[in-house]
PDB file of C-alpha atoms in Angstrom:
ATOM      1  CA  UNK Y  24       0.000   0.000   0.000  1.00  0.00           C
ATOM      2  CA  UNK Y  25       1.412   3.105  -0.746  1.00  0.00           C
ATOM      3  CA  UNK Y  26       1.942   6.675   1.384  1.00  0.00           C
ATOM      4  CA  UNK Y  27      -1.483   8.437  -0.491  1.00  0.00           C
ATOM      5  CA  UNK Y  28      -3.225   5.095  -0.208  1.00  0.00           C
ATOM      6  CA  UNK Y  29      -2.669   4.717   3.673  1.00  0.00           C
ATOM      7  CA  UNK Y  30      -4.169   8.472   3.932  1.00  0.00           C
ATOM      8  CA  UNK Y  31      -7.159   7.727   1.489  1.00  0.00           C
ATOM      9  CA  UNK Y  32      -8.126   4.529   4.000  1.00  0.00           C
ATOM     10  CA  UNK Y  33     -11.017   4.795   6.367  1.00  0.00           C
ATOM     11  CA  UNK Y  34     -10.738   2.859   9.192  1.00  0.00           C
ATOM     12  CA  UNK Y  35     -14.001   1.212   9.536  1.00  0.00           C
ATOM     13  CA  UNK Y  36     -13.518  -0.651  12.856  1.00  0.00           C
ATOM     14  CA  UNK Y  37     -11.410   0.274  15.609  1.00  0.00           C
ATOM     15  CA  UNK Y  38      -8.665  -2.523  16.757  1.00  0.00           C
ATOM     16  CA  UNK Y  39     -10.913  -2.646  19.716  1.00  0.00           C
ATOM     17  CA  UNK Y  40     -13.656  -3.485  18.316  1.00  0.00           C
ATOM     18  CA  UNK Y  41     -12.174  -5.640  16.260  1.00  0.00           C
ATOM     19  CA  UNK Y  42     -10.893  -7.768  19.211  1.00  0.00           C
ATOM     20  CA  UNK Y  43     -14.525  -7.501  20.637  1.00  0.00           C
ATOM     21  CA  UNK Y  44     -15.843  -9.053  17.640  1.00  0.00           C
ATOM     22  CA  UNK Y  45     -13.624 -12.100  17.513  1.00  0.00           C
ATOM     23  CA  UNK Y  46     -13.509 -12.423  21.384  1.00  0.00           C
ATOM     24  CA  UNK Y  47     -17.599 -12.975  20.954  1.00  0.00           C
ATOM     25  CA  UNK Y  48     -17.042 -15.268  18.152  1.00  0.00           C
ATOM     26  CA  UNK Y  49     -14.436 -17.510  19.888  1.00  0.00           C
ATOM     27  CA  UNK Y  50     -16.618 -17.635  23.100  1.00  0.00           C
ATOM     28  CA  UNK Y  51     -19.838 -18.258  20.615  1.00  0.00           C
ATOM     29  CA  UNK Y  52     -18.108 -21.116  18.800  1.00  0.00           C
ATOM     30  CA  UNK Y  53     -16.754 -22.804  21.799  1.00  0.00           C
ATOM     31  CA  UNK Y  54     -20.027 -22.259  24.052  1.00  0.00           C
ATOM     32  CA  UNK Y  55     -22.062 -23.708  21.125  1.00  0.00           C
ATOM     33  CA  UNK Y  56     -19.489 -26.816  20.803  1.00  0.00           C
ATOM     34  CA  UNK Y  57     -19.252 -27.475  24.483  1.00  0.00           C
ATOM     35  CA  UNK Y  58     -23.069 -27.281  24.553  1.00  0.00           C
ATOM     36  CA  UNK Y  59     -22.847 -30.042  21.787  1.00  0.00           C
ATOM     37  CA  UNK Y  60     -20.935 -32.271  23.735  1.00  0.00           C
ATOM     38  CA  UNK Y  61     -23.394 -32.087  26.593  1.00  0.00           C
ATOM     39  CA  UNK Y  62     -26.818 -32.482  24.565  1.00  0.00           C
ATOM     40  CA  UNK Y  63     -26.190 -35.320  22.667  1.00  0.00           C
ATOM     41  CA  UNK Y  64     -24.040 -38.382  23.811  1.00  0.00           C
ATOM     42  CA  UNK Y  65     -22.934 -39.021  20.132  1.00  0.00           C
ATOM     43  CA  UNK Y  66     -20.864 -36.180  20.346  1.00  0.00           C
ATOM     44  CA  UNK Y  67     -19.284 -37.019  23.352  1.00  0.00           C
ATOM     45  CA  UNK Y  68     -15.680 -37.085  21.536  1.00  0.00           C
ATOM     46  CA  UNK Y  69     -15.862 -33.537  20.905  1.00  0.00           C
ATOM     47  CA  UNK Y  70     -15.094 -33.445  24.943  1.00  0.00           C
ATOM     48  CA  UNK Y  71     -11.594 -33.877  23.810  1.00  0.00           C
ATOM     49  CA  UNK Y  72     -11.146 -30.288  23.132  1.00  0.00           C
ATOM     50  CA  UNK Y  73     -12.290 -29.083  26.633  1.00  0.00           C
ATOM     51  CA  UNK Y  74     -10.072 -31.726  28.362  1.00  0.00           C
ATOM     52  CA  UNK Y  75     -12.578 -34.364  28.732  1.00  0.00           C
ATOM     53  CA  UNK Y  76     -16.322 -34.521  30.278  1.00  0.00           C
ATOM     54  CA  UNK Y  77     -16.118 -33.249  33.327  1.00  0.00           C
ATOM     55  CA  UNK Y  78     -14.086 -30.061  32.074  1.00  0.00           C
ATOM     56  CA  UNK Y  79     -16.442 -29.923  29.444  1.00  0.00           C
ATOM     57  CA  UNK Y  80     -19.610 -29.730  31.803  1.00  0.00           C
ATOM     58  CA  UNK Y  81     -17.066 -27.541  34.203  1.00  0.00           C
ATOM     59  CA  UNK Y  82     -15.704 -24.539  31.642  1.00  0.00           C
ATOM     60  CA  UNK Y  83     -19.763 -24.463  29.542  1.00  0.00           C
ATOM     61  CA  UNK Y  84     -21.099 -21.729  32.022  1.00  0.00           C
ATOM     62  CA  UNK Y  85     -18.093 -20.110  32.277  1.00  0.00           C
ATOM     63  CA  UNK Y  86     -17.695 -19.316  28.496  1.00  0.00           C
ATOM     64  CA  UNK Y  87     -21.346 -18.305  28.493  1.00  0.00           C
ATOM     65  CA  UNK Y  88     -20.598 -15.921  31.283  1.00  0.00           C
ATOM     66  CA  UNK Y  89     -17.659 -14.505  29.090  1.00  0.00           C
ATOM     67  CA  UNK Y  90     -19.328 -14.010  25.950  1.00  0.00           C
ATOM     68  CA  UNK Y  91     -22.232 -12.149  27.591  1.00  0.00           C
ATOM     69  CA  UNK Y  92     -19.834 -10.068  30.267  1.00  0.00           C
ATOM     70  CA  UNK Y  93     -18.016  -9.196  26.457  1.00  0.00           C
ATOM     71  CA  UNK Y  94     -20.818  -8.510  24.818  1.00  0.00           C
ATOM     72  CA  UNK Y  95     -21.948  -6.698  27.556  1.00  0.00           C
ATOM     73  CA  UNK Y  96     -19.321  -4.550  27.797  1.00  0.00           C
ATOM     74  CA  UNK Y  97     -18.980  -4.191  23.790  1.00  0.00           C
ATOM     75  CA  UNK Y  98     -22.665  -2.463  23.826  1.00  0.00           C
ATOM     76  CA  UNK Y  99     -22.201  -0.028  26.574  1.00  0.00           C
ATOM     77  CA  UNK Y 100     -19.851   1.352  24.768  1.00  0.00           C
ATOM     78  CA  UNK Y 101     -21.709   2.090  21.582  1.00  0.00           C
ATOM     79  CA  UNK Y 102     -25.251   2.154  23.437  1.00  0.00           C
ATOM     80  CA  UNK Y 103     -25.526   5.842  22.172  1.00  0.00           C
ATOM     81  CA  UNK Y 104     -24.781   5.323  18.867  1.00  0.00           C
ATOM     82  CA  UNK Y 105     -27.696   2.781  18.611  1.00  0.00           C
ATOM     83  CA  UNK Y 106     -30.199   4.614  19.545  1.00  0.00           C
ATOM     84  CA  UNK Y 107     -32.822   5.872  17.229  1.00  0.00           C
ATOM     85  CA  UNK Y 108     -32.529   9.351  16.103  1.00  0.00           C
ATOM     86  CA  UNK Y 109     -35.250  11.419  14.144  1.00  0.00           C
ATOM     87  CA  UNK Y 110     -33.838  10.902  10.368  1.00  0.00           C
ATOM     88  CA  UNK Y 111     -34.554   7.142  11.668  1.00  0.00           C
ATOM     89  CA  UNK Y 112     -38.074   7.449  12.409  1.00  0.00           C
ATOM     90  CA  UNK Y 113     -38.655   9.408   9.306  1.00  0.00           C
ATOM     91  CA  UNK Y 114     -37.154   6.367   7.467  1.00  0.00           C
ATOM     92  CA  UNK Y 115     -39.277   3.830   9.416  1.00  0.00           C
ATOM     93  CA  UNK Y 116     -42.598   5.786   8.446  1.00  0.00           C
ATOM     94  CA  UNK Y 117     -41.376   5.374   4.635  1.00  0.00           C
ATOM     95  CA  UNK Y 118     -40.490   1.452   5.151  1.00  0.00           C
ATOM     96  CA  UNK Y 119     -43.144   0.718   1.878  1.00  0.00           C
ATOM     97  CA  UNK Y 120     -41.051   2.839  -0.388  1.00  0.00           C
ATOM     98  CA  UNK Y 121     -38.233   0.737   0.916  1.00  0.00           C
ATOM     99  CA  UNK Y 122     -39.804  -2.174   0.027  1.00  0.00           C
ATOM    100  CA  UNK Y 123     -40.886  -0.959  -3.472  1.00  0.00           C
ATOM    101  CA  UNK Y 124     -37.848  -0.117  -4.019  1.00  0.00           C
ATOM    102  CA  UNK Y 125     -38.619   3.716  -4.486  1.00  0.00           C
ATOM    103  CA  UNK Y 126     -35.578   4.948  -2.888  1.00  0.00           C
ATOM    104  CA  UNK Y 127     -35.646   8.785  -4.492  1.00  0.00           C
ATOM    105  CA  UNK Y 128     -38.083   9.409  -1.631  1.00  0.00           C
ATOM    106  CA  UNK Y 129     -36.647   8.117   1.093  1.00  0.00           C
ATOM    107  CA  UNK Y 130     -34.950  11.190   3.490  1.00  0.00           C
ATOM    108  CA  UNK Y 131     -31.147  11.798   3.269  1.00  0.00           C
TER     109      UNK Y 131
END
């Protein structure tokens, strides 16, 4: 990448949230297969991953408790950001042109 190309770049997400995003997904993926492993006894072997059943049945909550203290945290922070604003409403009273795909009347 060159010099005028680094100043031309918008960052779009912040390293932080970045690391929020993935730290969600990791606990998401690992929740969801540790949950596997204790629904259904045919995937039992996947306990392997956790250290074995009891670990398994052990670290589950704890992940949970991650993810949501991450998530958590992640929406505090941009709480304000996601609330709706007036130019909002005014494009949720027009959701039919939306939908008809009449977007020259839709607000700015």
């Amino acid at each position: 990448m060159s010099p005028s190309d680094a100043r031309s770049t918008v960052v779009r997400y912040t390293a932080g949230e970045r690391t929020t995003h993935w730290l969600i997904a990791l606990a998401f993926v690992l929740a969801a297969l540790s949950g596997l492993v204790l629904f259904h006894p045919a995937l039992f072997w996947l306990s392997v991953f956790f250290g074995g059943g009891p670990w398994t049945r052990i670290l589950h909550p704890f992940i949970g408790l991650f993810m949501l203290i991450v998530f958590l945290s992640f929406a505090a922070t941009v709480w304000d950001d996601n609330r709706m604003q007036p130019a909002d409403w005014q494009w949720l009273r027009r959701w039919r042109d939306v939908v008809n795909n009449r977007e020259e009347q839709l607000p700015e």
